[in-house]
Amino acid sequence: MRRDTFLKSLAALAASGALPLSVQAATAVKLMIPANPGGGWDTTGRALGKALQEAKAADSVTYDNKGGAAGALGLAQFVNASKGDPNALMVMGAVMLGGIITGKPPVNLSQATPIARLTSEYNVFVLPSNSPFKTMADVVAQLKKDPGSVKWGGGSRGSTEHIAAAMIAQKVGVDPSKINYVAFRGGGEATAAILGGNVTVGGSGYSEFAEYIKAGKMRPVAVTSGKRLNDVPTLKEQGIDVEIGNWRGVYGAPGITDAQKKALTDMVLAALKTRSWQESLEKNDWTPAVLAGPAFAKFVDDEFASLRATMVKSGMV
């Protein structure tokens, strides 16, 4: 076979996703992070990119941060600009589902291609170190007295910490529609607001606040998990029957073939076996929650329905 004919054949196979992973390794992955730098999606995306390269599933990874509207702005850009691209990935998770439910954007997650769920993480609620409040009981007491006076800071509307705040209000007998929730486009903005005392209580994944908690700049008062996390008491053990997790995953571009989807899934699963990914799990207190294929697609559909029901019940929709 002539060399130019061989190369054309190879390119055609690569485009169709028919080549084995080892042959496709010289790949430039484009990773959409639909949030500003400094938050959970950003940390997850960059950890995955590093792992993809360590697994030799990608030669290079470029990152595109596009924050706003609980990921809807990044989703819209991803859907419109990445059609048919077998090397495009987007970080997403429970927050994006919540944002779609509350914001009703013109684009929908169903337009992209589900690849895999990666991790699960529970939220922690913190107070600024100079807060007059010392415990979640203090926050709840003030919430009952004057709901609007308690500023809850966290991610975009529909984020898990927003949903948790509404659920807390409902469980302690306060109208969820009266909570004063201040939404930020990224973890960095929320962190700055908490450290500056511009919100009463802040919520996010534990990993985003860990260094500030350790330094004594934030006081953790509750976690949304079923058991204690780093010895922080759960909401349930404080008499507030709320438990909610924040999972994260990745989607591929719209319009890729089944073979390309499988190749992309294999790339991601290979990355999750690397040393660097395991180190990221430990460093960030992420719980492995790997789910791929049809099972992941079904999970997203079920989670969307469950979240919507919870948000309607809490008065958020």
mmCIF file of C-alpha atoms in Angstrom:
data_model
loop_
_atom_site.group_PDB
_atom_site.id
_atom_site.type_symbol
_atom_site.label_atom_id
_atom_site.label_comp_id
_atom_site.label_asym_id
_atom_site.label_seq_id
_atom_site.Cartn_x
_atom_site.Cartn_y
_atom_site.Cartn_z
ATOM 1 C CA MET A 1 0.000 0.000 0.000
ATOM 2 C CA ARG A 2 1.314 3.469 -0.846
ATOM 3 C CA ARG A 3 2.240 5.618 2.130
ATOM 4 C CA ASP A 4 -0.270 8.371 1.355
ATOM 5 C CA THR A 5 -3.058 5.826 0.915
ATOM 6 C CA PHE A 6 -2.126 4.193 4.225
ATOM 7 C CA LEU A 7 -2.157 7.538 6.044
ATOM 8 C CA LYS A 8 -5.551 8.431 4.595
ATOM 9 C CA SER A 9 -6.920 5.060 5.710
ATOM 10 C CA LEU A 10 -5.469 5.571 9.183
ATOM 11 C CA ALA A 11 -7.021 9.025 9.438
ATOM 12 C CA ALA A 12 -10.409 7.659 8.378
ATOM 13 C CA LEU A 13 -10.237 4.927 11.007
ATOM 14 C CA ALA A 14 -9.246 7.403 13.708
ATOM 15 C CA ALA A 15 -12.111 9.718 12.773
ATOM 16 C CA SER A 16 -14.584 6.871 13.075
ATOM 17 C CA GLY A 17 -13.191 5.778 16.427
ATOM 18 C CA ALA A 18 -12.362 2.354 14.995
ATOM 19 C CA LEU A 19 -8.728 2.372 16.031
ATOM 20 C CA PRO A 20 -7.689 0.771 19.319
ATOM 21 C CA LEU A 21 -6.934 3.160 22.177
ATOM 22 C CA SER A 22 -3.182 2.625 21.917
ATOM 23 C CA VAL A 23 -3.142 3.799 18.305
ATOM 24 C CA GLN A 24 -5.361 6.796 19.037
ATOM 25 C CA ALA A 25 -3.134 8.024 21.881
ATOM 26 C CA ALA A 26 -1.773 11.013 19.916
ATOM 27 C CA THR A 27 -4.918 12.950 20.770
ATOM 28 C CA ALA A 28 -5.471 16.596 21.603
ATOM 29 C CA VAL A 29 -8.383 16.605 24.046
ATOM 30 C CA LYS A 30 -10.449 19.773 24.424
ATOM 31 C CA LEU A 31 -12.029 19.982 27.866
ATOM 32 C CA MET A 32 -14.893 22.381 28.535
ATOM 33 C CA ILE A 33 -15.136 23.457 32.176
ATOM 34 C CA PRO A 34 -18.488 25.261 32.481
ATOM 35 C CA ALA A 35 -17.411 27.254 35.540
ATOM 36 C CA ASN A 36 -14.880 29.860 36.561
ATOM 37 C CA PRO A 37 -11.432 28.773 37.839
ATOM 38 C CA GLY A 38 -11.117 27.686 41.451
ATOM 39 C CA GLY A 39 -14.225 25.582 41.945
ATOM 40 C CA GLY A 40 -15.083 21.894 42.012
ATOM 41 C CA TRP A 41 -15.661 21.503 38.272
ATOM 42 C CA ASP A 42 -12.391 23.273 37.522
ATOM 43 C CA THR A 43 -10.461 21.059 39.951
ATOM 44 C CA THR A 44 -12.152 17.945 38.574
ATOM 45 C CA GLY A 45 -11.503 18.873 34.942
ATOM 46 C CA ARG A 46 -7.834 19.639 35.441
ATOM 47 C CA ALA A 47 -7.304 16.494 37.527
ATOM 48 C CA LEU A 48 -8.937 14.437 34.755
ATOM 49 C CA GLY A 49 -6.813 16.141 32.096
ATOM 50 C CA LYS A 50 -3.637 15.317 33.985
ATOM 51 C CA ALA A 51 -4.778 11.705 34.384
ATOM 52 C CA LEU A 52 -5.629 11.403 30.676
ATOM 53 C CA GLN A 53 -2.070 12.375 29.844
ATOM 54 C CA GLU A 54 -0.580 10.069 32.463
ATOM 55 C CA ALA A 55 -2.629 7.205 31.025
ATOM 56 C CA LYS A 56 -1.270 8.158 27.581
ATOM 57 C CA ALA A 57 -4.875 8.457 26.420
ATOM 58 C CA ALA A 58 -4.142 12.031 25.341
ATOM 59 C CA ASP A 59 -1.037 13.801 24.099
ATOM 60 C CA SER A 60 -2.345 17.168 25.229
ATOM 61 C CA VAL A 61 -5.336 18.649 27.002
ATOM 62 C CA THR A 62 -6.574 22.217 26.598
ATOM 63 C CA TYR A 63 -9.053 23.760 29.021
ATOM 64 C CA ASP A 64 -11.814 26.264 28.334
ATOM 65 C CA ASN A 65 -13.448 27.850 31.397
ATOM 66 C CA LYS A 66 -16.879 29.312 30.718
ATOM 67 C CA GLY A 67 -18.742 30.097 33.941
ATOM 68 C CA GLY A 68 -22.294 31.215 34.556
ATOM 69 C CA ALA A 69 -25.888 29.996 34.906
ATOM 70 C CA ALA A 70 -24.934 26.790 36.751
ATOM 71 C CA GLY A 71 -22.962 25.604 33.745
ATOM 72 C CA ALA A 72 -25.617 26.439 31.137
ATOM 73 C CA LEU A 73 -23.391 28.983 29.373
ATOM 74 C CA GLY A 74 -20.583 26.463 29.029
ATOM 75 C CA LEU A 75 -23.053 23.784 27.964
ATOM 76 C CA ALA A 76 -24.411 26.044 25.221
ATOM 77 C CA GLN A 77 -20.910 26.767 23.926
ATOM 78 C CA PHE A 78 -19.995 23.078 24.084
ATOM 79 C CA VAL A 79 -23.134 21.947 22.239
ATOM 80 C CA ASN A 80 -22.828 24.581 19.522
ATOM 81 C CA ALA A 81 -19.070 24.483 18.939
ATOM 82 C CA SER A 82 -18.153 20.814 19.416
ATOM 83 C CA LYS A 83 -20.627 18.930 17.237
ATOM 84 C CA GLY A 84 -19.109 15.673 15.992
ATOM 85 C CA ASP A 85 -15.777 16.271 17.745
ATOM 86 C CA PRO A 86 -14.605 12.871 19.109
ATOM 87 C CA ASN A 87 -11.967 14.506 21.329
ATOM 88 C CA ALA A 88 -14.179 17.002 23.150
ATOM 89 C CA LEU A 89 -15.239 16.528 26.770
ATOM 90 C CA MET A 90 -17.273 18.615 29.200
ATOM 91 C CA VAL A 91 -17.314 18.412 32.989
ATOM 92 C CA MET A 92 -20.826 18.415 34.464
ATOM 93 C CA GLY A 93 -22.768 17.143 37.441
ATOM 94 C CA ALA A 94 -25.699 17.566 39.819
ATOM 95 C CA VAL A 95 -25.273 21.367 39.801
ATOM 96 C CA MET A 96 -25.892 21.526 36.052
ATOM 97 C CA LEU A 97 -29.107 19.538 36.387
ATOM 98 C CA GLY A 98 -30.319 21.907 39.091
ATOM 99 C CA GLY A 99 -29.418 24.914 36.975
ATOM 100 C CA ILE A 100 -31.309 23.562 33.975
ATOM 101 C CA ILE A 101 -34.382 22.961 36.145
ATOM 102 C CA THR A 102 -34.382 26.486 37.602
ATOM 103 C CA GLY A 103 -33.000 28.446 34.646
ATOM 104 C CA LYS A 104 -34.680 26.608 31.766
ATOM 105 C CA PRO A 105 -31.900 27.476 29.273
ATOM 106 C CA PRO A 106 -32.418 27.103 25.499
ATOM 107 C CA VAL A 107 -29.901 24.244 25.364
ATOM 108 C CA ASN A 108 -30.386 20.890 27.041
ATOM 109 C CA LEU A 109 -28.019 18.264 28.369
ATOM 110 C CA SER A 110 -29.720 15.666 26.184
ATOM 111 C CA GLN A 111 -28.087 17.336 23.164
ATOM 112 C CA ALA A 112 -24.651 16.144 24.350
ATOM 113 C CA THR A 113 -23.379 12.577 24.829
ATOM 114 C CA PRO A 114 -23.195 10.967 28.309
ATOM 115 C CA ILE A 115 -19.802 9.375 28.984
ATOM 116 C CA ALA A 116 -19.242 8.657 32.681
ATOM 117 C CA ARG A 117 -19.876 9.665 36.271
ATOM 118 C CA LEU A 118 -16.581 10.147 38.099
ATOM 119 C CA THR A 119 -17.002 11.139 41.730
ATOM 120 C CA SER A 120 -19.387 12.098 44.474
ATOM 121 C CA GLU A 121 -18.747 14.758 47.088
ATOM 122 C CA TYR A 122 -20.754 16.047 50.015
ATOM 123 C CA ASN A 123 -21.071 19.705 50.895
ATOM 124 C CA VAL A 124 -19.903 21.453 54.024
ATOM 125 C CA PHE A 125 -21.494 24.596 55.448
ATOM 126 C CA VAL A 126 -19.050 27.064 56.962
ATOM 127 C CA LEU A 127 -19.105 30.351 58.864
ATOM 128 C CA PRO A 128 -16.539 33.143 58.515
ATOM 129 C CA SER A 129 -14.057 32.921 61.394
ATOM 130 C CA ASN A 130 -15.276 36.233 62.846
ATOM 131 C CA SER A 131 -18.982 35.320 62.629
ATOM 132 C CA PRO A 132 -21.089 36.004 65.735
ATOM 133 C CA PHE A 133 -22.630 32.591 65.123
ATOM 134 C CA LYS A 134 -20.767 29.514 66.313
ATOM 135 C CA THR A 135 -22.958 26.578 65.285
ATOM 136 C CA MET A 136 -25.588 25.546 62.757
ATOM 137 C CA ALA A 137 -28.104 25.820 65.625
ATOM 138 C CA ASP A 138 -27.249 29.539 65.856
ATOM 139 C CA VAL A 139 -27.829 29.921 62.106
ATOM 140 C CA VAL A 140 -31.156 28.095 62.305
ATOM 141 C CA ALA A 141 -32.298 30.215 65.248
ATOM 142 C CA GLN A 142 -31.627 33.387 63.258
ATOM 143 C CA LEU A 143 -33.262 31.846 60.167
ATOM 144 C CA LYS A 144 -36.447 31.246 62.152
ATOM 145 C CA LYS A 145 -36.351 34.755 63.590
ATOM 146 C CA ASP A 146 -35.685 36.593 60.296
ATOM 147 C CA PRO A 147 -35.166 34.396 57.187
ATOM 148 C CA GLY A 148 -33.931 37.256 54.994
ATOM 149 C CA SER A 149 -31.187 38.240 57.437
ATOM 150 C CA VAL A 150 -29.298 34.988 56.831
ATOM 151 C CA LYS A 151 -27.294 35.199 53.606
ATOM 152 C CA TRP A 152 -26.494 31.763 52.198
ATOM 153 C CA GLY A 153 -23.526 31.905 49.799
ATOM 154 C CA GLY A 154 -22.717 29.209 47.280
ATOM 155 C CA GLY A 155 -22.739 28.161 43.645
ATOM 156 C CA SER A 156 -25.280 29.057 40.977
ATOM 157 C CA ARG A 157 -29.009 28.766 41.541
ATOM 158 C CA GLY A 158 -29.927 25.104 41.577
ATOM 159 C CA SER A 159 -26.565 23.995 43.008
ATOM 160 C CA THR A 160 -26.594 21.285 45.664
ATOM 161 C CA GLU A 161 -25.792 23.838 48.392
ATOM 162 C CA HIS A 162 -28.740 25.965 47.203
ATOM 163 C CA ILE A 163 -31.022 22.938 47.297
ATOM 164 C CA ALA A 164 -29.643 21.962 50.722
ATOM 165 C CA ALA A 165 -30.314 25.468 52.093
ATOM 166 C CA ALA A 166 -33.920 25.303 50.869
ATOM 167 C CA MET A 167 -34.309 21.826 52.362
ATOM 168 C CA ILE A 168 -32.887 23.013 55.703
ATOM 169 C CA ALA A 169 -35.398 25.869 55.774
ATOM 170 C CA GLN A 170 -38.258 23.504 54.993
ATOM 171 C CA LYS A 171 -37.190 21.009 57.688
ATOM 172 C CA VAL A 172 -36.982 23.687 60.408
ATOM 173 C CA GLY A 173 -40.353 25.212 59.529
ATOM 174 C CA VAL A 174 -39.275 28.204 57.438
ATOM 175 C CA ASP A 175 -40.768 28.984 54.020
ATOM 176 C CA PRO A 176 -37.992 27.937 51.555
ATOM 177 C CA SER A 177 -38.999 30.726 49.187
ATOM 178 C CA LYS A 178 -37.888 33.257 51.824
ATOM 179 C CA ILE A 179 -34.274 32.139 52.060
ATOM 180 C CA ASN A 180 -31.743 34.783 51.029
ATOM 181 C CA TYR A 181 -29.463 32.834 48.695
ATOM 182 C CA VAL A 182 -26.521 34.616 47.068
ATOM 183 C CA ALA A 183 -25.322 32.750 43.978
ATOM 184 C CA PHE A 184 -21.733 32.937 42.746
ATOM 185 C CA ARG A 185 -20.410 31.814 39.367
ATOM 186 C CA GLY A 186 -17.434 29.919 40.774
ATOM 187 C CA GLY A 187 -15.839 28.588 43.933
ATOM 188 C CA GLY A 188 -13.284 31.398 43.988
ATOM 189 C CA GLU A 189 -15.967 34.090 44.192
ATOM 190 C CA ALA A 190 -17.893 32.232 46.907
ATOM 191 C CA THR A 191 -14.726 31.720 48.943
ATOM 192 C CA ALA A 192 -13.845 35.417 48.759
ATOM 193 C CA ALA A 193 -17.364 36.378 49.897
ATOM 194 C CA ILE A 194 -17.165 34.056 52.906
ATOM 195 C CA LEU A 195 -13.675 35.175 53.909
ATOM 196 C CA GLY A 196 -14.799 38.793 53.573
ATOM 197 C CA GLY A 197 -17.829 38.232 55.769
ATOM 198 C CA ASN A 198 -20.174 39.221 52.943
ATOM 199 C CA VAL A 199 -22.393 36.179 53.527
ATOM 200 C CA THR A 200 -23.638 34.649 56.766
ATOM 201 C CA VAL A 201 -22.965 31.031 55.874
ATOM 202 C CA GLY A 202 -21.297 29.440 52.862
ATOM 203 C CA GLY A 203 -21.691 26.037 51.282
ATOM 204 C CA SER A 204 -19.596 24.013 48.845
ATOM 205 C CA GLY A 205 -17.703 20.760 48.422
ATOM 206 C CA TYR A 206 -15.389 20.138 51.362
ATOM 207 C CA SER A 207 -12.301 20.206 49.138
ATOM 208 C CA GLU A 208 -12.949 23.814 48.109
ATOM 209 C CA PHE A 209 -12.876 25.045 51.705
ATOM 210 C CA ALA A 210 -10.420 22.566 53.224
ATOM 211 C CA GLU A 211 -7.349 24.827 53.295
ATOM 212 C CA TYR A 212 -9.321 27.703 54.864
ATOM 213 C CA ILE A 213 -10.878 25.402 57.460
ATOM 214 C CA LYS A 214 -7.427 24.066 58.333
ATOM 215 C CA ALA A 215 -6.051 27.617 58.594
ATOM 216 C CA GLY A 216 -8.890 28.626 60.917
ATOM 217 C CA LYS A 217 -10.340 31.159 58.471
ATOM 218 C CA MET A 218 -13.623 29.268 58.166
ATOM 219 C CA ARG A 219 -15.562 27.377 60.827
ATOM 220 C CA PRO A 220 -17.305 24.210 59.551
ATOM 221 C CA VAL A 221 -20.684 23.689 61.196
ATOM 222 C CA ALA A 222 -22.384 20.906 59.198
ATOM 223 C CA VAL A 223 -21.955 18.448 56.336
ATOM 224 C CA THR A 224 -24.687 17.131 54.049
ATOM 225 C CA SER A 225 -23.478 13.517 54.217
ATOM 226 C CA GLY A 226 -24.990 10.614 56.128
ATOM 227 C CA LYS A 227 -21.943 10.353 58.393
ATOM 228 C CA ARG A 228 -19.355 12.804 59.673
ATOM 229 C CA LEU A 229 -16.752 14.118 57.258
ATOM 230 C CA ASN A 230 -13.430 15.139 58.843
ATOM 231 C CA ASP A 231 -15.300 15.044 62.155
ATOM 232 C CA VAL A 232 -17.724 17.789 61.108
ATOM 233 C CA PRO A 233 -21.218 16.949 62.437
ATOM 234 C CA THR A 234 -23.910 16.008 59.945
ATOM 235 C CA LEU A 235 -27.131 17.949 59.563
ATOM 236 C CA LYS A 236 -29.033 14.834 60.578
ATOM 237 C CA GLU A 237 -27.254 14.469 63.911
ATOM 238 C CA GLN A 238 -28.152 18.101 64.584
ATOM 239 C CA GLY A 239 -31.830 17.309 64.152
ATOM 240 C CA ILE A 240 -32.159 18.517 60.534
ATOM 241 C CA ASP A 241 -33.208 15.634 58.280
ATOM 242 C CA VAL A 242 -31.254 16.624 55.162
ATOM 243 C CA GLU A 243 -28.766 14.535 53.188
ATOM 244 C CA ILE A 244 -27.675 15.421 49.646
ATOM 245 C CA GLY A 245 -24.600 14.582 47.562
ATOM 246 C CA ASN A 246 -22.860 16.412 44.737
ATOM 247 C CA TRP A 247 -21.734 14.068 41.943
ATOM 248 C CA ARG A 248 -19.602 15.028 38.941
ATOM 249 C CA GLY A 249 -19.159 13.435 35.522
ATOM 250 C CA VAL A 250 -18.230 14.090 31.912
ATOM 251 C CA TYR A 251 -20.118 14.306 28.621
ATOM 252 C CA GLY A 252 -18.927 14.075 25.042
ATOM 253 C CA ALA A 253 -19.913 16.237 22.093
ATOM 254 C CA PRO A 254 -23.230 15.986 20.234
ATOM 255 C CA GLY A 255 -23.338 13.812 17.138
ATOM 256 C CA ILE A 256 -20.397 11.481 17.784
ATOM 257 C CA THR A 257 -20.708 7.872 16.618
ATOM 258 C CA ASP A 258 -21.134 4.879 18.927
ATOM 259 C CA ALA A 259 -17.542 3.857 18.156
ATOM 260 C CA GLN A 260 -16.267 7.327 19.035
ATOM 261 C CA LYS A 261 -18.312 7.325 22.225
ATOM 262 C CA LYS A 262 -16.807 3.974 23.235
ATOM 263 C CA ALA A 263 -13.279 5.218 22.481
ATOM 264 C CA LEU A 264 -13.880 8.344 24.561
ATOM 265 C CA THR A 265 -15.337 6.289 27.411
ATOM 266 C CA ASP A 266 -12.327 3.945 27.322
ATOM 267 C CA MET A 267 -10.013 6.970 27.491
ATOM 268 C CA VAL A 268 -11.767 8.334 30.575
ATOM 269 C CA LEU A 269 -11.897 4.959 32.338
ATOM 270 C CA ALA A 270 -8.184 4.465 31.654
ATOM 271 C CA ALA A 271 -7.469 7.868 33.222
ATOM 272 C CA LEU A 272 -9.369 6.890 36.378
ATOM 273 C CA LYS A 273 -6.889 4.056 36.969
ATOM 274 C CA THR A 274 -3.825 6.305 37.106
ATOM 275 C CA ARG A 275 -1.814 7.242 40.153
ATOM 276 C CA SER A 276 -2.486 10.958 39.660
ATOM 277 C CA TRP A 277 -6.257 10.401 39.689
ATOM 278 C CA GLN A 278 -6.026 8.347 42.881
ATOM 279 C CA GLU A 279 -3.987 11.149 44.444
ATOM 280 C CA SER A 280 -6.657 13.660 43.404
ATOM 281 C CA LEU A 281 -9.374 11.551 45.041
ATOM 282 C CA GLU A 282 -7.456 11.500 48.308
ATOM 283 C CA LYS A 283 -6.402 15.154 48.222
ATOM 284 C CA ASN A 284 -9.904 16.462 47.511
ATOM 285 C CA ASP A 285 -11.923 14.033 49.651
ATOM 286 C CA TRP A 286 -13.753 12.789 46.558
ATOM 287 C CA THR A 287 -15.597 9.488 46.740
ATOM 288 C CA PRO A 288 -15.136 7.304 43.618
ATOM 289 C CA ALA A 289 -18.510 6.847 41.946
ATOM 290 C CA VAL A 290 -17.657 5.504 38.508
ATOM 291 C CA LEU A 291 -20.597 4.732 36.236
ATOM 292 C CA ALA A 292 -20.463 4.538 32.440
ATOM 293 C CA GLY A 293 -22.482 3.458 29.430
ATOM 294 C CA PRO A 294 -26.293 3.140 29.449
ATOM 295 C CA ALA A 295 -26.245 2.934 33.259
ATOM 296 C CA PHE A 296 -24.847 6.470 33.471
ATOM 297 C CA ALA A 297 -27.378 7.830 30.966
ATOM 298 C CA LYS A 298 -30.218 6.265 33.007
ATOM 299 C CA PHE A 299 -28.730 7.645 36.231
ATOM 300 C CA VAL A 300 -28.761 11.192 34.829
ATOM 301 C CA ASP A 301 -32.397 10.857 33.733
ATOM 302 C CA ASP A 302 -33.421 9.490 37.145
ATOM 303 C CA GLU A 303 -31.398 12.134 38.984
ATOM 304 C CA PHE A 304 -32.994 14.905 36.939
ATOM 305 C CA ALA A 305 -36.477 13.692 37.902
ATOM 306 C CA SER A 306 -35.504 13.270 41.560
ATOM 307 C CA LEU A 307 -33.880 16.706 41.808
ATOM 308 C CA ARG A 308 -36.848 18.372 40.166
ATOM 309 C CA ALA A 309 -39.236 16.713 42.632
ATOM 310 C CA THR A 310 -37.069 17.860 45.566
ATOM 311 C CA MET A 311 -36.850 21.426 44.246
ATOM 312 C CA VAL A 312 -40.601 21.649 43.634
ATOM 313 C CA LYS A 313 -41.240 20.370 47.163
ATOM 314 C CA SER A 314 -38.788 22.930 48.563
ATOM 315 C CA GLY A 315 -40.481 25.786 46.724
ATOM 316 C CA MET A 316 -37.556 26.460 44.366
ATOM 317 C CA VAL A 317 -39.433 25.778 41.118
#
